[in-house]
Short mmCIF file of C-alpha atoms in Angstrom, two decimals:
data_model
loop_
_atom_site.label_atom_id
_atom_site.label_comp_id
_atom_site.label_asym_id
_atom_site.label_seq_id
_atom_site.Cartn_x
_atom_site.Cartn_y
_atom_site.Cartn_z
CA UNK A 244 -26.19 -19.17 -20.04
CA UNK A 245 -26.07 -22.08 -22.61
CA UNK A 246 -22.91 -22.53 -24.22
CA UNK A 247 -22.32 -22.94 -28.08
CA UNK A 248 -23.97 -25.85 -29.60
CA UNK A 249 -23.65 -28.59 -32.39
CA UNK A 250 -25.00 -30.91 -33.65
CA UNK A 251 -24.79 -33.93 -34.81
CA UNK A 252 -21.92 -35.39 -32.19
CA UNK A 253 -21.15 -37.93 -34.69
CA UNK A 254 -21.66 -39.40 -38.22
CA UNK A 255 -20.09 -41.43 -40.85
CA UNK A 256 -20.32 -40.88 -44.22
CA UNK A 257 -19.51 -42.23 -47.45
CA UNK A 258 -17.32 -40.78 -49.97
CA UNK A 259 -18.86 -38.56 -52.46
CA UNK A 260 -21.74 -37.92 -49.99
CA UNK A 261 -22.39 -34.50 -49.06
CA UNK A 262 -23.10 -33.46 -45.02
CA UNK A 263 -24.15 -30.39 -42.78
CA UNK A 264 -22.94 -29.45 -39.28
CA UNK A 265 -25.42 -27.34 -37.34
CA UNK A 266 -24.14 -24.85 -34.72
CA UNK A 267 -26.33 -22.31 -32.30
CA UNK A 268 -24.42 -19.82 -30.83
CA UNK A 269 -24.23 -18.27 -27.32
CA UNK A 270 -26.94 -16.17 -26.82
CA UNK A 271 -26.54 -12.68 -27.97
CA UNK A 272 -22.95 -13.87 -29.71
CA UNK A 273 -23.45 -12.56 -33.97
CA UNK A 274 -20.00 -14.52 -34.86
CA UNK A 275 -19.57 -17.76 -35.75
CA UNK A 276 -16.37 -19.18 -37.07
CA UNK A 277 -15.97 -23.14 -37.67
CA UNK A 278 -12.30 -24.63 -37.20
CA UNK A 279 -11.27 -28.63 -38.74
CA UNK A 280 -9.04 -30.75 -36.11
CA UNK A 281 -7.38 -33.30 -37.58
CA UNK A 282 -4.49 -34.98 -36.03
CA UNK A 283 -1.60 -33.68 -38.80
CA UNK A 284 -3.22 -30.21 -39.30
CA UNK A 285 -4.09 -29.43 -35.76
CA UNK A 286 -6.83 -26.79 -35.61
CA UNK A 287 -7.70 -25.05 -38.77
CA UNK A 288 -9.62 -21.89 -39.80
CA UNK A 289 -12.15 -22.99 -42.11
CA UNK A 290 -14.70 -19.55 -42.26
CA UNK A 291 -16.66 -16.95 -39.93
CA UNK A 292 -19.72 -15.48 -40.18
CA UNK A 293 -21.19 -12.17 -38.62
CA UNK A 294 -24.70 -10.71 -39.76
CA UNK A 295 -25.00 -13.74 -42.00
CA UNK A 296 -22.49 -12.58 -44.36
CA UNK A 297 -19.24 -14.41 -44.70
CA UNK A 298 -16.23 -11.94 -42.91
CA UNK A 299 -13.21 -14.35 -43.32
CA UNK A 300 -12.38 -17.36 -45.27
CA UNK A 301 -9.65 -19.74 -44.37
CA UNK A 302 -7.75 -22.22 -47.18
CA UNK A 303 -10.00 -24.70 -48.07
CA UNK A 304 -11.45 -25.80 -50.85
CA UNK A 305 -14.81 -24.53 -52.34
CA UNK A 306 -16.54 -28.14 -51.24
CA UNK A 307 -16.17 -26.69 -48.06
CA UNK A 308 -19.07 -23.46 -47.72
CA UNK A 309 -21.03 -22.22 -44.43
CA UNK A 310 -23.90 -20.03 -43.89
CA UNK A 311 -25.51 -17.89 -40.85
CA UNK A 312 -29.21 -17.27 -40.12
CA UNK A 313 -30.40 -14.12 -38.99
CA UNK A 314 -31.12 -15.46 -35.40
CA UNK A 315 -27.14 -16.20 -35.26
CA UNK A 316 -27.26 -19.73 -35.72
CA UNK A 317 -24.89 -21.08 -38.48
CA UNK A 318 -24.51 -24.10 -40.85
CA UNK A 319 -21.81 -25.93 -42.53
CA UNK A 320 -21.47 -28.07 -45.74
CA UNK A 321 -19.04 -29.73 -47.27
CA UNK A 322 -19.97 -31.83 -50.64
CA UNK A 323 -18.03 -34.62 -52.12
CA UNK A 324 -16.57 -35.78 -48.94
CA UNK A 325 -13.21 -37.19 -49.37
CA UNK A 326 -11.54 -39.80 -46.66
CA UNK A 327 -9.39 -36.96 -45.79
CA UNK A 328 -12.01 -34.75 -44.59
CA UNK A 329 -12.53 -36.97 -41.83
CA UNK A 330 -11.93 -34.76 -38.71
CA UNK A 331 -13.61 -33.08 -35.57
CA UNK A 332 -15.35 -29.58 -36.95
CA UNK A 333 -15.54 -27.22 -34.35
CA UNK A 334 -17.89 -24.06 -33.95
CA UNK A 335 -16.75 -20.93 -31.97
CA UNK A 336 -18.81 -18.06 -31.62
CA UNK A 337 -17.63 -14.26 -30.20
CA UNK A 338 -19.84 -11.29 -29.71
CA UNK A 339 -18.35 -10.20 -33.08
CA UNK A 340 -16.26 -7.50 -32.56
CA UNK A 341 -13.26 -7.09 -35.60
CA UNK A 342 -10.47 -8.44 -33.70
CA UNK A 343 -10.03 -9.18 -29.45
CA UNK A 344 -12.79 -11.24 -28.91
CA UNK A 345 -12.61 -14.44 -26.85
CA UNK A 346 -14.22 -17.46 -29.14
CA UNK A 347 -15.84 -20.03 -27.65
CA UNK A 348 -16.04 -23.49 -28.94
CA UNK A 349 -18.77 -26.17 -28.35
CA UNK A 350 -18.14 -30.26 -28.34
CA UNK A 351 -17.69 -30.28 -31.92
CA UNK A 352 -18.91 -32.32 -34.69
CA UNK A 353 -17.14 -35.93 -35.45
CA UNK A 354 -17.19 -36.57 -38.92
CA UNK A 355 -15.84 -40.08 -40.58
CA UNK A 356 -15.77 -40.82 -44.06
CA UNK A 357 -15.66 -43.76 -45.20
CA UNK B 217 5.32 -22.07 -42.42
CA UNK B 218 4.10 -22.63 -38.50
CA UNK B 219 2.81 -18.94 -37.91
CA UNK B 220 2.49 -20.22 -34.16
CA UNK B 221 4.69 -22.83 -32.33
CA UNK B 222 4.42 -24.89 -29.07
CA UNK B 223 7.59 -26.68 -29.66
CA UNK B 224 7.38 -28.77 -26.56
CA UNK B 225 4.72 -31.93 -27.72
CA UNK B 226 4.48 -32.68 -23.82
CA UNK B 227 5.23 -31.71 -20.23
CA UNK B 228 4.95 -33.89 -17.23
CA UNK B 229 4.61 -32.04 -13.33
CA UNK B 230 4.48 -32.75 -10.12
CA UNK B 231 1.13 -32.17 -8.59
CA UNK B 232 1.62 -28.65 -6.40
CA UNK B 233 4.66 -27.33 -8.71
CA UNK B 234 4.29 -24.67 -11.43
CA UNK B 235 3.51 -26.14 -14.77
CA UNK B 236 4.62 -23.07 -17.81
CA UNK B 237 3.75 -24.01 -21.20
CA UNK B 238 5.61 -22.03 -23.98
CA UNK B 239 4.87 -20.49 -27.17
CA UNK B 240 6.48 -18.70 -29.88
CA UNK B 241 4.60 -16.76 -32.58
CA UNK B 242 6.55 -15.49 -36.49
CA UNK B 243 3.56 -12.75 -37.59
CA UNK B 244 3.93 -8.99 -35.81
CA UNK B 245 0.44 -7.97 -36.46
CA UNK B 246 -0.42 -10.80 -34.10
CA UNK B 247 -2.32 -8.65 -31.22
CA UNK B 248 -4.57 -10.91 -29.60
CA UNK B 249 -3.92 -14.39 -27.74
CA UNK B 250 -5.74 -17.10 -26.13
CA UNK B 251 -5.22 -20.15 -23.94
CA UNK B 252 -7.21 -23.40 -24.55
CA UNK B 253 -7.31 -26.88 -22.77
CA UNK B 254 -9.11 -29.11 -24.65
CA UNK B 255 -9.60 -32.98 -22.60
CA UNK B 256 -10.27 -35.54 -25.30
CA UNK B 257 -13.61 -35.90 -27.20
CA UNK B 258 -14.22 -32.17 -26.25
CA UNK B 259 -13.97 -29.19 -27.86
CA UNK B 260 -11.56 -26.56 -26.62
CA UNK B 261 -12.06 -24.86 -23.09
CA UNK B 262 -10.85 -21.20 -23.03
CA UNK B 263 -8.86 -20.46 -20.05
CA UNK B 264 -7.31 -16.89 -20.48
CA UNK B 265 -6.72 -14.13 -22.66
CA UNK B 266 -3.98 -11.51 -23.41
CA UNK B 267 -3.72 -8.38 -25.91
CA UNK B 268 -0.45 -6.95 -26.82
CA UNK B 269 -1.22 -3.56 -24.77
CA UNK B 270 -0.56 -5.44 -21.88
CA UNK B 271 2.41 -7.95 -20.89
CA UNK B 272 0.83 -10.17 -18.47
CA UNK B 273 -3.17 -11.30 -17.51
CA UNK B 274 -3.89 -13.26 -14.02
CA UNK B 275 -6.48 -14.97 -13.39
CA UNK B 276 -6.83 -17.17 -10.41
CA UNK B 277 -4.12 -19.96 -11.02
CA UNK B 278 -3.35 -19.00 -14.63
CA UNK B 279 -1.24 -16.60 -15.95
CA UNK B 280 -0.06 -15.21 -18.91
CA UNK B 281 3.00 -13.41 -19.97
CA UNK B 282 3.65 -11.78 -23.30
CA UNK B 283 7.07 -10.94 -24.82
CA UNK B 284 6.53 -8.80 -27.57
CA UNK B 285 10.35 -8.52 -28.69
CA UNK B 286 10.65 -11.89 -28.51
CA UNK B 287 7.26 -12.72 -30.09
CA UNK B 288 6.48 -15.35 -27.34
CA UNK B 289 3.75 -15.86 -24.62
CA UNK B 290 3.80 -18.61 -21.18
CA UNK B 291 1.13 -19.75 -19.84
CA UNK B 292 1.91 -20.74 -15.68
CA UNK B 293 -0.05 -23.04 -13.48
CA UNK B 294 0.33 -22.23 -9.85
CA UNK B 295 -0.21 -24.95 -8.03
CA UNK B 296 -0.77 -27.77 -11.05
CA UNK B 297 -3.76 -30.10 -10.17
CA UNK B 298 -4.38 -33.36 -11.47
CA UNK B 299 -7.58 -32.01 -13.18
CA UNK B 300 -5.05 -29.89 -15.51
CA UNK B 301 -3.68 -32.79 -17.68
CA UNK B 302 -5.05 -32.11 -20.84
CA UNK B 303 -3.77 -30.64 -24.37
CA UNK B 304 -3.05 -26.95 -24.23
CA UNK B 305 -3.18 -24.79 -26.87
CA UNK B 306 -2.44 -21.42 -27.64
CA UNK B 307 -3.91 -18.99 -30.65
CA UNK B 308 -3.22 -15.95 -31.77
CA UNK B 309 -5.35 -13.39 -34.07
CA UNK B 310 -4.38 -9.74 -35.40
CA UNK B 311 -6.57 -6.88 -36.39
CA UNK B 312 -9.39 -7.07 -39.17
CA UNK B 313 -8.45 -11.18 -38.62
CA UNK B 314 -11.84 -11.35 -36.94
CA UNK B 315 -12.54 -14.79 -35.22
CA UNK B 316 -9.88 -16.36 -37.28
CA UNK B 317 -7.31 -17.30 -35.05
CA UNK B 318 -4.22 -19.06 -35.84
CA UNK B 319 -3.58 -22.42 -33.50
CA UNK B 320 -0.25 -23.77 -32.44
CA UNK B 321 -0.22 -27.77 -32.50
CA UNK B 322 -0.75 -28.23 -28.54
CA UNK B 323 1.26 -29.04 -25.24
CA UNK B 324 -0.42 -32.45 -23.69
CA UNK B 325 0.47 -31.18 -20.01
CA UNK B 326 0.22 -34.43 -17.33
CA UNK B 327 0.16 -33.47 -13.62
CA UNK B 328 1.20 -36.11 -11.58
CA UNK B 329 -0.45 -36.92 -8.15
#
């Protein structure tokens, strides 16, 4: 069974720019959630989707905003890119159950702004 | 406020010996936790779950042990393998949390041939 998959691997961006992460699920998973890694943070919560509505929202700014198609597969945007938003965005997806599912992450995104 | 902790940054181990990574959690409705490896320029591998109706999970080399009272879970690695050196990480979730899960910063674990 395929695993969770994003794309692109990599880009750089400028400051000000706007970009969007693309992430297909496992099949049959309805949950997607999308963490930031950065090297001071760690792993972050950024949002989850299920059904293609938003279920949970982490701390982050409103630049930061996601949404999920109805075959699963989910996007995620974040406008005016600062320098500090450079990090490695991860996608996770779960059958979707409210709590004690597994996650599972793909490769990740690797965004640099420059 | 770290709502999870792996307070040891790294851990070196003999290949063969038992590796146990540590990890303390502060929130009580935590009821769900996972183990991760993640090798560099990957995203994270999941290696094994536990929820809080149960006090340990096995499965093949890895196990885990909760300790609700003392809000803190190990991870063991019987026999560590060279192939286990990575960064470990554990998360923890609670009800109506849904698929946000709440990271600690990471053990880098090195096995040692």
């Amino acid at each position: 069974k395929a695993g969770v998959t994003q794309t692109p691997r990599y880009l750089i961006k400028t400051r000000g720019q706007q970009v969007t992460l693309s992430c297909s699920p496992i099949s049959g998973h309805r949950s997607v959630s999308w963490y930031q890694q950065t090297p001071g943070q760690g792993l972050q919560f950024l949002f989850e989707y299920f059904s293609e509505t938003q279920r949970n929202k982490g701390n982050f700014p409103g630049r930061f905003s996601g949404r999920q198609f109805s075959n699963s597969r989910s996007e995620m945007n974040v406008s005016t890119l600062e320098l500090g938003d450079s990090a490695l965005y991860l996608c996770a997806s779960s059958p979707g159950s409210v709590s004690g599912n597994t996650i599972y992450f793909g490769e990740g995104s690797w965004l640099t702004v420059v | 406020d770290q709502q999870v902790k792996q307070n040891s940054p790294s851990l070196s181990v003999q290949e063969g010996r038992i590796s146990i990574l540590n990890c303390d959690y502060t929130n009580s409705m935590f009821d769900y936790f996972l183990w991760y490896k993640k090798y560099p320029a990957e995203g994270p591998t999941f290696l094994i779950s536990i929820s809080s109706i149960k006090d340990k999970n096995e499965d093949g080399r890895f196990t885990v042990f909760l300790n609700k009272s003392a809000k803190h879970l190990s991870l063991h690695i019987v026999p560590s393998q060279p192939g286990d050196s990575a960064v470990y990480f554990c998360a923890a979730s609670a009800l109506n949390y849904g698929q946000n899960f709440v990271f600690g910063p990471g053990t880098r674990l090195s096995v040692l041939p």
